[in-house]
Amino acid sequence: MRSRRGRRRSRYYLWLLLATLILIARTPVAADMARRWLPLVKDGIHDPKSPALRLLQQPGEALSRLPADVAGSQVNWTAALEQGRINPRTNILPETKIRVLDTDILLNLRGGTPIVRFPHRQHTVWLDCGNCHEQLFKSKAGANKFSMQLILQGEQCGVCHGAVAFPLTQCGRCHNTARDKPLPAAAVRGS
Amino acid sequence: MNASWREVAACAALAASVMVLSGGVREARAEYGDVVMNNYSDGAGMRPVVFPHWFHRVRFRCKACHTDLGIKFKAGGNEINMLKIIDGQYCGACHNGSVAWSVENCDLCHSAKPGTPTQLHESTINLLGGPGTSAAVTPAASPMTAKPATGGRK
């Protein structure tokens, strides 16, 4: 039979272990290590009987080396590009003009949720002006009527966000500017 | 006796925390953004196509394909077929045996479970309305991606 002191000590070690586990789990390193990608055979869309599964690259092999994100494909693609971890080609046709714009637009100025500061730069390093303008959004500041209803249905920002760019559950990444503070002077006011 | 139930409680708390922590491990969805294309595949007795966005965006920015190749931002909205691909359009701009594998490797693209509907996998609209609902987006609302003046390869 164990002594009272021995039991107390074992309880102490148990709590110590528990506290350590919680501490480890809360560190960013652990969060990064916790990223898991389903193998293609289990991703729900590939046919486990397809001969391709022996040849295609597994997502974890490529994506585990890229900066972490908390949602979507668990990769912060903007950071991956900015840090030079990837250098994807900008064009296929040699005559294509590469255009990048560095202007921020403030949106949702009259709404209840925080203001949206839309950064053109992070978007135009990936996309061409013509991908969004003029069919999806008019270039004139204030000329677009935004709607979360439409965005959730896969229109406007929802063409990419909630599809291939970070998902629509990440509210604060677009609604990122507090209403009660002075607005950034450099940004253009939209609608 | 009193101490032993406390030990049991501690163990239970530990087990619960481990469960919570392992549940808290983010299940990464690499296939978030993967496009399944099944406009014609099932009808032709082929597996539907899986287009892995994650693989391609490591190598190409969005604008490379969505501008130069004129690929619209709409799953199943491009009416891609093998004739166009062999002609060097769409996937065929690279999948020609010189940039990427050529069309003889049918199985490498046609790798989805038979019967999988055309969809943008894991997309919000897919989660809200089920696979295939992205077709509900009206053509007028979907963006035209070809450059207005110069035009992409059509």
mmCIF file of C-alpha atoms in Angstrom:
data_model
loop_
_atom_site.group_PDB
_atom_site.id
_atom_site.type_symbol
_atom_site.label_atom_id
_atom_site.label_comp_id
_atom_site.label_asym_id
_atom_site.label_seq_id
_atom_site.Cartn_x
_atom_site.Cartn_y
_atom_site.Cartn_z
ATOM 1 C CA MET A 1 0.000 0.000 0.000
ATOM 2 C CA ARG A 2 1.310 3.406 -0.975
ATOM 3 C CA SER A 3 1.908 6.087 1.619
ATOM 4 C CA ARG A 4 -0.145 9.274 1.768
ATOM 5 C CA ARG A 5 2.940 11.261 0.734
ATOM 6 C CA GLY A 6 3.468 9.005 -2.306
ATOM 7 C CA ARG A 7 -0.079 9.550 -3.467
ATOM 8 C CA ARG A 8 0.260 13.287 -2.999
ATOM 9 C CA ARG A 9 3.461 13.231 -5.025
ATOM 10 C CA SER A 10 1.853 11.250 -7.846
ATOM 11 C CA ARG A 11 -1.012 13.746 -7.927
ATOM 12 C CA TYR A 12 1.532 16.549 -8.060
ATOM 13 C CA TYR A 13 3.272 14.950 -11.034
ATOM 14 C CA LEU A 14 -0.030 14.421 -12.802
ATOM 15 C CA TRP A 15 -0.967 18.086 -12.472
ATOM 16 C CA LEU A 16 2.520 19.120 -13.532
ATOM 17 C CA LEU A 17 2.196 16.962 -16.651
ATOM 18 C CA LEU A 18 -1.225 18.428 -17.393
ATOM 19 C CA ALA A 19 0.031 22.016 -17.021
ATOM 20 C CA THR A 20 3.043 21.256 -19.248
ATOM 21 C CA LEU A 21 0.824 19.731 -21.926
ATOM 22 C CA ILE A 22 -1.463 22.769 -21.941
ATOM 23 C CA LEU A 23 1.525 25.120 -22.079
ATOM 24 C CA ILE A 24 3.083 23.214 -24.991
ATOM 25 C CA ALA A 25 -0.199 23.122 -26.883
ATOM 26 C CA ARG A 26 -0.571 26.893 -26.599
ATOM 27 C CA THR A 27 2.796 27.748 -28.132
ATOM 28 C CA PRO A 28 2.909 28.791 -31.798
ATOM 29 C CA VAL A 29 5.506 26.095 -32.492
ATOM 30 C CA ALA A 30 3.065 23.414 -31.362
ATOM 31 C CA ALA A 31 0.314 25.038 -33.400
ATOM 32 C CA ASP A 32 2.605 24.862 -36.410
ATOM 33 C CA MET A 33 3.528 21.254 -35.716
ATOM 34 C CA ALA A 34 -0.145 20.437 -35.287
ATOM 35 C CA ARG A 35 -0.822 21.078 -38.953
ATOM 36 C CA ARG A 36 -1.894 17.869 -40.608
ATOM 37 C CA TRP A 37 -2.864 17.231 -44.177
ATOM 38 C CA LEU A 38 -4.935 14.259 -45.123
ATOM 39 C CA PRO A 39 -3.163 11.942 -47.551
ATOM 40 C CA LEU A 40 -4.770 12.022 -50.992
ATOM 41 C CA VAL A 41 -6.199 8.550 -50.470
ATOM 42 C CA LYS A 42 -8.260 9.844 -47.539
ATOM 43 C CA ASP A 43 -9.156 13.359 -48.714
ATOM 44 C CA GLY A 44 -12.650 12.382 -49.760
ATOM 45 C CA ILE A 45 -12.391 13.329 -53.423
ATOM 46 C CA HIS A 46 -9.640 11.127 -54.825
ATOM 47 C CA ASP A 47 -10.565 7.582 -55.785
ATOM 48 C CA PRO A 48 -8.528 5.324 -53.474
ATOM 49 C CA LYS A 49 -8.334 2.865 -56.397
ATOM 50 C CA SER A 50 -6.824 5.437 -58.771
ATOM 51 C CA PRO A 51 -3.311 4.547 -59.935
ATOM 52 C CA ALA A 52 -2.490 8.279 -59.702
ATOM 53 C CA LEU A 53 -2.280 8.139 -55.914
ATOM 54 C CA ARG A 54 1.091 6.397 -56.130
ATOM 55 C CA LEU A 55 2.494 9.227 -58.254
ATOM 56 C CA LEU A 56 0.869 12.497 -57.199
ATOM 57 C CA GLN A 57 2.588 14.653 -54.589
ATOM 58 C CA GLN A 58 1.085 14.447 -51.106
ATOM 59 C CA PRO A 59 -0.047 17.872 -49.833
ATOM 60 C CA GLY A 60 1.794 17.540 -46.529
ATOM 61 C CA GLU A 61 5.109 17.159 -48.307
ATOM 62 C CA ALA A 62 4.761 20.514 -50.051
ATOM 63 C CA LEU A 63 2.684 22.519 -47.595
ATOM 64 C CA SER A 64 4.415 21.667 -44.318
ATOM 65 C CA ARG A 65 7.385 23.774 -45.449
ATOM 66 C CA LEU A 66 5.273 26.908 -45.991
ATOM 67 C CA PRO A 67 4.195 29.537 -43.396
ATOM 68 C CA ALA A 68 1.283 28.377 -41.268
ATOM 69 C CA ASP A 69 -2.260 29.642 -41.310
ATOM 70 C CA VAL A 70 -5.165 28.752 -39.050
ATOM 71 C CA ALA A 71 -7.762 28.127 -41.730
ATOM 72 C CA GLY A 72 -8.334 26.998 -45.279
ATOM 73 C CA SER A 73 -5.366 25.083 -46.651
ATOM 74 C CA GLN A 74 -3.412 25.967 -43.430
ATOM 75 C CA VAL A 75 -0.877 27.892 -45.487
ATOM 76 C CA ASN A 76 -0.445 31.664 -45.347
ATOM 77 C CA TRP A 77 0.101 32.098 -49.069
ATOM 78 C CA THR A 78 0.723 35.841 -48.857
ATOM 79 C CA ALA A 79 3.475 35.286 -46.288
ATOM 80 C CA ALA A 80 4.907 32.449 -48.386
ATOM 81 C CA LEU A 81 5.235 34.828 -51.322
ATOM 82 C CA GLU A 82 6.507 37.791 -49.283
ATOM 83 C CA GLN A 83 9.118 35.676 -47.517
ATOM 84 C CA GLY A 84 10.325 34.293 -50.828
ATOM 85 C CA ARG A 85 9.464 30.727 -49.824
ATOM 86 C CA ILE A 86 7.711 30.328 -53.154
ATOM 87 C CA ASN A 87 8.238 32.223 -56.378
ATOM 88 C CA PRO A 88 5.303 31.335 -58.588
ATOM 89 C CA ARG A 89 5.363 32.451 -62.217
ATOM 90 C CA THR A 90 3.409 35.614 -62.993
ATOM 91 C CA ASN A 91 2.552 34.896 -66.608
ATOM 92 C CA ILE A 92 2.471 32.268 -69.306
ATOM 93 C CA LEU A 93 2.307 34.534 -72.353
ATOM 94 C CA PRO A 94 5.556 36.505 -72.677
ATOM 95 C CA GLU A 95 3.768 39.730 -73.709
ATOM 96 C CA THR A 96 1.632 39.889 -70.544
ATOM 97 C CA LYS A 97 2.212 43.103 -68.599
ATOM 98 C CA ILE A 98 2.659 42.506 -64.868
ATOM 99 C CA ARG A 99 0.758 45.114 -62.904
ATOM 100 C CA VAL A 100 0.947 45.625 -59.119
ATOM 101 C CA LEU A 101 -0.947 48.386 -57.283
ATOM 102 C CA ASP A 102 -0.158 49.542 -53.734
ATOM 103 C CA THR A 103 -3.277 51.420 -52.662
ATOM 104 C CA ASP A 104 -5.453 50.511 -49.687
ATOM 105 C CA ILE A 105 -9.215 51.041 -49.908
ATOM 106 C CA LEU A 106 -11.424 51.536 -46.840
ATOM 107 C CA LEU A 107 -14.772 49.793 -47.151
ATOM 108 C CA ASN A 108 -17.838 49.243 -44.981
ATOM 109 C CA LEU A 109 -17.546 52.836 -43.725
ATOM 110 C CA ARG A 110 -21.173 53.017 -42.596
ATOM 111 C CA GLY A 111 -21.641 49.461 -41.333
ATOM 112 C CA GLY A 112 -21.707 48.129 -37.790
ATOM 113 C CA THR A 113 -18.745 45.771 -38.036
ATOM 114 C CA PRO A 114 -15.169 47.094 -38.118
ATOM 115 C CA ILE A 115 -14.043 48.870 -41.293
ATOM 116 C CA VAL A 116 -12.499 46.773 -44.062
ATOM 117 C CA ARG A 117 -9.057 47.905 -45.162
ATOM 118 C CA PHE A 118 -8.568 46.259 -48.526
ATOM 119 C CA PRO A 119 -4.900 46.088 -49.533
ATOM 120 C CA HIS A 120 -4.403 46.170 -53.302
ATOM 121 C CA ARG A 121 -0.773 45.102 -53.066
ATOM 122 C CA GLN A 122 -1.331 41.664 -51.525
ATOM 123 C CA HIS A 123 -4.047 41.052 -54.099
ATOM 124 C CA THR A 124 -2.212 42.288 -57.189
ATOM 125 C CA VAL A 125 0.944 40.261 -56.551
ATOM 126 C CA TRP A 126 -1.311 37.258 -57.175
ATOM 127 C CA LEU A 127 -3.996 38.683 -59.449
ATOM 128 C CA ASP A 128 -4.208 40.942 -62.474
ATOM 129 C CA CYS A 129 -6.374 44.109 -62.375
ATOM 130 C CA GLY A 130 -8.635 42.519 -64.987
ATOM 131 C CA ASN A 131 -9.441 39.549 -62.756
ATOM 132 C CA CYS A 132 -11.622 41.808 -60.562
ATOM 133 C CA HIS A 133 -12.173 45.011 -62.588
ATOM 134 C CA GLU A 134 -14.559 46.000 -64.113
ATOM 135 C CA GLN A 135 -16.948 43.035 -64.107
ATOM 136 C CA LEU A 136 -16.656 42.038 -60.449
ATOM 137 C CA PHE A 137 -15.888 45.465 -58.948
ATOM 138 C CA LYS A 138 -15.951 48.934 -60.471
ATOM 139 C CA SER A 139 -12.633 50.754 -60.163
ATOM 140 C CA LYS A 140 -14.270 53.973 -58.926
ATOM 141 C CA ALA A 141 -14.045 54.212 -55.118
ATOM 142 C CA GLY A 142 -17.529 54.175 -53.611
ATOM 143 C CA ALA A 143 -19.197 52.785 -56.722
ATOM 144 C CA ASN A 144 -19.547 49.223 -55.418
ATOM 145 C CA LYS A 145 -22.312 47.963 -53.184
ATOM 146 C CA PHE A 146 -20.898 45.175 -51.040
ATOM 147 C CA SER A 147 -23.043 42.545 -49.395
ATOM 148 C CA MET A 148 -22.039 39.709 -47.060
ATOM 149 C CA GLN A 149 -25.063 37.849 -48.392
ATOM 150 C CA LEU A 150 -23.597 37.885 -51.901
ATOM 151 C CA ILE A 151 -20.085 37.182 -50.599
ATOM 152 C CA LEU A 152 -21.335 34.094 -48.737
ATOM 153 C CA GLN A 153 -22.964 32.937 -51.957
ATOM 154 C CA GLY A 154 -19.604 33.026 -53.704
ATOM 155 C CA GLU A 155 -19.872 36.401 -55.393
ATOM 156 C CA GLN A 156 -17.777 39.588 -54.953
ATOM 157 C CA CYS A 157 -14.927 38.811 -52.458
ATOM 158 C CA GLY A 158 -16.482 35.344 -52.087
ATOM 159 C CA VAL A 159 -15.291 34.337 -55.544
ATOM 160 C CA CYS A 160 -11.914 33.650 -53.876
ATOM 161 C CA HIS A 161 -12.466 34.052 -50.098
ATOM 162 C CA GLY A 162 -14.262 30.933 -49.004
ATOM 163 C CA ALA A 163 -12.963 29.151 -52.090
ATOM 164 C CA VAL A 164 -9.166 29.320 -52.428
ATOM 165 C CA ALA A 165 -8.179 32.344 -50.318
ATOM 166 C CA PHE A 166 -8.700 32.419 -46.533
ATOM 167 C CA PRO A 167 -12.297 31.458 -45.694
ATOM 168 C CA LEU A 168 -15.211 33.651 -44.636
ATOM 169 C CA THR A 169 -14.990 32.493 -41.031
ATOM 170 C CA GLN A 170 -11.921 34.750 -40.664
ATOM 171 C CA CYS A 171 -14.016 37.925 -40.143
ATOM 172 C CA GLY A 172 -11.299 40.031 -38.510
ATOM 173 C CA ARG A 173 -8.825 39.640 -41.327
ATOM 174 C CA CYS A 174 -10.993 41.768 -43.621
ATOM 175 C CA HIS A 175 -12.888 43.717 -40.930
ATOM 176 C CA ASN A 176 -9.554 44.807 -39.550
ATOM 177 C CA THR A 177 -9.794 48.539 -38.788
ATOM 178 C CA ALA A 178 -11.418 49.889 -35.624
ATOM 179 C CA ARG A 179 -14.142 52.467 -36.171
ATOM 180 C CA ASP A 180 -13.362 54.594 -33.101
ATOM 181 C CA LYS A 181 -9.749 55.316 -34.049
ATOM 182 C CA PRO A 182 -8.425 57.806 -36.641
ATOM 183 C CA LEU A 183 -8.573 56.209 -40.074
ATOM 184 C CA PRO A 184 -5.298 55.643 -41.952
ATOM 185 C CA ALA A 185 -4.676 58.762 -44.018
ATOM 186 C CA ALA A 186 -2.977 56.947 -46.881
ATOM 187 C CA ALA A 187 -6.009 54.819 -47.673
ATOM 188 C CA VAL A 188 -8.683 55.724 -50.210
ATOM 189 C CA ARG A 189 -12.258 55.858 -48.926
ATOM 190 C CA GLY A 190 -14.595 53.523 -50.713
ATOM 191 C CA SER A 191 -18.218 52.780 -49.879
ATOM 192 C CA MET B 1 -10.038 6.468 -0.475
ATOM 193 C CA ASN B 2 -10.475 10.181 -0.717
ATOM 194 C CA ALA B 3 -7.075 10.558 -2.336
ATOM 195 C CA SER B 4 -7.629 7.771 -4.859
ATOM 196 C CA TRP B 5 -10.782 9.341 -6.346
ATOM 197 C CA ARG B 6 -8.818 12.528 -6.692
ATOM 198 C CA GLU B 7 -6.212 10.614 -8.624
ATOM 199 C CA VAL B 8 -8.931 9.186 -10.817
ATOM 200 C CA ALA B 9 -10.295 12.697 -11.336
ATOM 201 C CA ALA B 10 -6.812 13.951 -12.205
ATOM 202 C CA CYS B 11 -6.379 11.132 -14.706
ATOM 203 C CA ALA B 12 -9.786 11.870 -16.190
ATOM 204 C CA ALA B 13 -8.901 15.562 -16.479
ATOM 205 C CA LEU B 14 -5.637 14.597 -18.112
ATOM 206 C CA ALA B 15 -7.354 12.248 -20.535
ATOM 207 C CA ALA B 16 -9.980 14.898 -21.316
ATOM 208 C CA SER B 17 -7.318 17.517 -21.928
ATOM 209 C CA VAL B 18 -5.408 15.161 -24.218
ATOM 210 C CA MET B 19 -8.628 14.506 -26.113
ATOM 211 C CA VAL B 20 -9.357 18.223 -26.348
ATOM 212 C CA LEU B 21 -5.797 18.893 -27.460
ATOM 213 C CA SER B 22 -5.811 16.182 -30.092
ATOM 214 C CA GLY B 23 -9.231 17.415 -31.220
ATOM 215 C CA GLY B 24 -7.706 20.873 -31.262
ATOM 216 C CA VAL B 25 -5.105 19.715 -33.756
ATOM 217 C CA ARG B 26 -6.231 21.604 -36.804
ATOM 218 C CA GLU B 27 -7.244 19.210 -39.471
ATOM 219 C CA ALA B 28 -5.605 20.900 -42.378
ATOM 220 C CA ARG B 29 -7.547 20.752 -45.571
ATOM 221 C CA ALA B 30 -5.064 20.752 -48.391
ATOM 222 C CA GLU B 31 -7.984 19.980 -50.615
ATOM 223 C CA TYR B 32 -9.528 23.323 -49.629
ATOM 224 C CA GLY B 33 -9.841 24.954 -53.019
ATOM 225 C CA ASP B 34 -9.410 21.764 -55.030
ATOM 226 C CA VAL B 35 -11.695 21.801 -58.048
ATOM 227 C CA VAL B 36 -13.506 18.670 -59.142
ATOM 228 C CA MET B 37 -14.478 18.814 -62.824
ATOM 229 C CA ASN B 38 -17.139 16.429 -63.978
ATOM 230 C CA ASN B 39 -18.863 18.124 -66.890
ATOM 231 C CA TYR B 40 -18.203 15.204 -69.199
ATOM 232 C CA SER B 41 -16.017 12.664 -67.321
ATOM 233 C CA ASP B 42 -18.697 10.397 -65.844
ATOM 234 C CA GLY B 43 -20.492 10.343 -69.180
ATOM 235 C CA ALA B 44 -17.289 9.325 -70.912
ATOM 236 C CA GLY B 45 -16.565 6.535 -68.425
ATOM 237 C CA MET B 46 -13.603 8.377 -66.936
ATOM 238 C CA ARG B 47 -12.972 9.361 -63.351
ATOM 239 C CA PRO B 48 -13.739 13.076 -62.796
ATOM 240 C CA VAL B 49 -10.759 15.455 -62.753
ATOM 241 C CA VAL B 50 -9.246 16.754 -59.518
ATOM 242 C CA PHE B 51 -7.472 20.076 -59.999
ATOM 243 C CA PRO B 52 -5.304 20.724 -56.908
ATOM 244 C CA HIS B 53 -5.124 24.503 -56.486
ATOM 245 C CA TRP B 54 -2.464 24.179 -53.758
ATOM 246 C CA PHE B 55 -0.052 22.381 -56.079
ATOM 247 C CA HIS B 56 -0.466 24.884 -58.883
ATOM 248 C CA ARG B 57 -0.287 28.060 -56.792
ATOM 249 C CA VAL B 58 3.113 27.069 -55.467
ATOM 250 C CA ARG B 59 4.261 27.370 -59.096
ATOM 251 C CA PHE B 60 1.908 29.917 -60.682
ATOM 252 C CA ARG B 61 0.201 33.066 -59.445
ATOM 253 C CA CYS B 62 -3.561 33.232 -59.975
ATOM 254 C CA LYS B 63 -3.101 35.659 -62.865
ATOM 255 C CA ALA B 64 -0.986 33.248 -64.897
ATOM 256 C CA CYS B 65 -3.923 30.940 -65.610
ATOM 257 C CA HIS B 66 -6.888 33.180 -64.805
ATOM 258 C CA THR B 67 -5.612 35.900 -67.141
ATOM 259 C CA ASP B 68 -3.253 34.449 -69.736
ATOM 260 C CA LEU B 69 -5.237 31.243 -70.214
ATOM 261 C CA GLY B 70 -8.635 32.921 -69.760
ATOM 262 C CA ILE B 71 -9.795 30.428 -67.137
ATOM 263 C CA LYS B 72 -12.885 31.801 -65.392
ATOM 264 C CA PHE B 73 -13.228 31.694 -61.604
ATOM 265 C CA LYS B 74 -16.000 29.152 -61.715
ATOM 266 C CA ALA B 75 -15.830 25.426 -61.138
ATOM 267 C CA GLY B 76 -17.170 23.758 -64.245
ATOM 268 C CA GLY B 77 -17.722 27.103 -65.947
ATOM 269 C CA ASN B 78 -15.009 26.811 -68.573
ATOM 270 C CA GLU B 79 -16.313 23.942 -70.693
ATOM 271 C CA ILE B 80 -12.866 22.452 -70.864
ATOM 272 C CA ASN B 81 -12.669 19.270 -72.924
ATOM 273 C CA MET B 82 -9.851 17.060 -74.187
ATOM 274 C CA LEU B 83 -10.007 18.487 -77.694
ATOM 275 C CA LYS B 84 -9.243 21.978 -76.379
ATOM 276 C CA ILE B 85 -6.511 20.628 -74.102
ATOM 277 C CA ILE B 86 -4.792 18.772 -76.949
ATOM 278 C CA ASP B 87 -5.111 22.010 -78.943
ATOM 279 C CA GLY B 88 -3.015 23.755 -76.251
ATOM 280 C CA GLN B 89 -5.841 25.619 -74.560
ATOM 281 C CA TYR B 90 -6.565 25.667 -70.794
ATOM 282 C CA CYS B 91 -4.635 22.816 -69.069
ATOM 283 C CA GLY B 92 -3.032 22.061 -72.438
ATOM 284 C CA ALA B 93 -0.958 25.256 -72.289
ATOM 285 C CA CYS B 94 1.350 23.443 -69.848
ATOM 286 C CA HIS B 95 0.210 19.810 -69.878
ATOM 287 C CA ASN B 96 1.835 19.181 -73.231
ATOM 288 C CA GLY B 97 4.778 17.004 -72.283
ATOM 289 C CA SER B 98 7.163 19.944 -72.203
ATOM 290 C CA VAL B 99 6.150 22.042 -69.151
ATOM 291 C CA ALA B 100 4.121 19.355 -67.380
ATOM 292 C CA TRP B 101 3.029 15.806 -68.110
ATOM 293 C CA SER B 102 1.148 15.318 -71.349
ATOM 294 C CA VAL B 103 -2.399 14.156 -71.968
ATOM 295 C CA GLU B 104 -1.420 10.501 -72.306
ATOM 296 C CA ASN B 105 -1.298 10.333 -68.503
ATOM 297 C CA CYS B 106 -5.101 10.287 -68.254
ATOM 298 C CA ASP B 107 -5.213 8.881 -64.729
ATOM 299 C CA LEU B 108 -3.090 11.593 -63.149
ATOM 300 C CA CYS B 109 -5.805 14.220 -63.661
ATOM 301 C CA HIS B 110 -8.824 11.918 -63.892
ATOM 302 C CA SER B 111 -8.370 10.676 -60.338
ATOM 303 C CA ALA B 112 -11.590 11.545 -58.432
ATOM 304 C CA LYS B 113 -14.112 9.065 -57.093
ATOM 305 C CA PRO B 114 -16.558 8.264 -59.902
ATOM 306 C CA GLY B 115 -19.751 10.279 -59.548
ATOM 307 C CA THR B 116 -18.189 13.188 -57.650
ATOM 308 C CA PRO B 117 -20.080 16.310 -58.785
ATOM 309 C CA THR B 118 -18.326 19.361 -60.223
ATOM 310 C CA GLN B 119 -17.420 21.536 -57.263
ATOM 311 C CA LEU B 120 -14.993 23.785 -55.517
ATOM 312 C CA HIS B 121 -14.148 21.448 -52.668
ATOM 313 C CA GLU B 122 -14.527 22.766 -49.118
ATOM 314 C CA SER B 123 -15.727 26.146 -50.394
ATOM 315 C CA THR B 124 -18.206 28.099 -48.271
ATOM 316 C CA ILE B 125 -20.932 27.791 -50.891
ATOM 317 C CA ASN B 126 -20.271 24.074 -51.111
ATOM 318 C CA LEU B 127 -20.558 23.719 -47.335
ATOM 319 C CA LEU B 128 -23.731 25.832 -47.179
ATOM 320 C CA GLY B 129 -25.575 24.329 -50.094
ATOM 321 C CA GLY B 130 -23.912 21.002 -50.844
ATOM 322 C CA PRO B 131 -21.694 20.023 -53.757
ATOM 323 C CA GLY B 132 -22.653 21.389 -57.098
ATOM 324 C CA THR B 133 -24.530 24.423 -55.781
ATOM 325 C CA SER B 134 -21.901 26.802 -57.083
ATOM 326 C CA ALA B 135 -23.711 26.415 -60.410
ATOM 327 C CA ALA B 136 -26.452 28.557 -58.825
ATOM 328 C CA VAL B 137 -24.226 31.595 -59.311
ATOM 329 C CA THR B 138 -25.693 33.393 -62.288
ATOM 330 C CA PRO B 139 -23.400 33.733 -65.302
ATOM 331 C CA ALA B 140 -23.905 37.513 -65.226
ATOM 332 C CA ALA B 141 -22.431 37.658 -61.732
ATOM 333 C CA SER B 142 -19.438 35.486 -62.407
ATOM 334 C CA PRO B 143 -16.328 37.354 -63.408
ATOM 335 C CA MET B 144 -15.006 37.299 -66.913
ATOM 336 C CA THR B 145 -11.324 36.855 -66.566
ATOM 337 C CA ALA B 146 -9.983 37.329 -70.054
ATOM 338 C CA LYS B 147 -8.261 40.647 -70.530
ATOM 339 C CA PRO B 148 -10.778 43.028 -72.107
ATOM 340 C CA ALA B 149 -8.647 44.532 -74.879
ATOM 341 C CA THR B 150 -5.861 42.099 -75.706
ATOM 342 C CA GLY B 151 -7.749 38.929 -74.784
ATOM 343 C CA GLY B 152 -6.266 35.731 -73.480
ATOM 344 C CA ARG B 153 -5.645 32.574 -75.400
ATOM 345 C CA LYS B 154 -9.119 31.407 -76.231
#
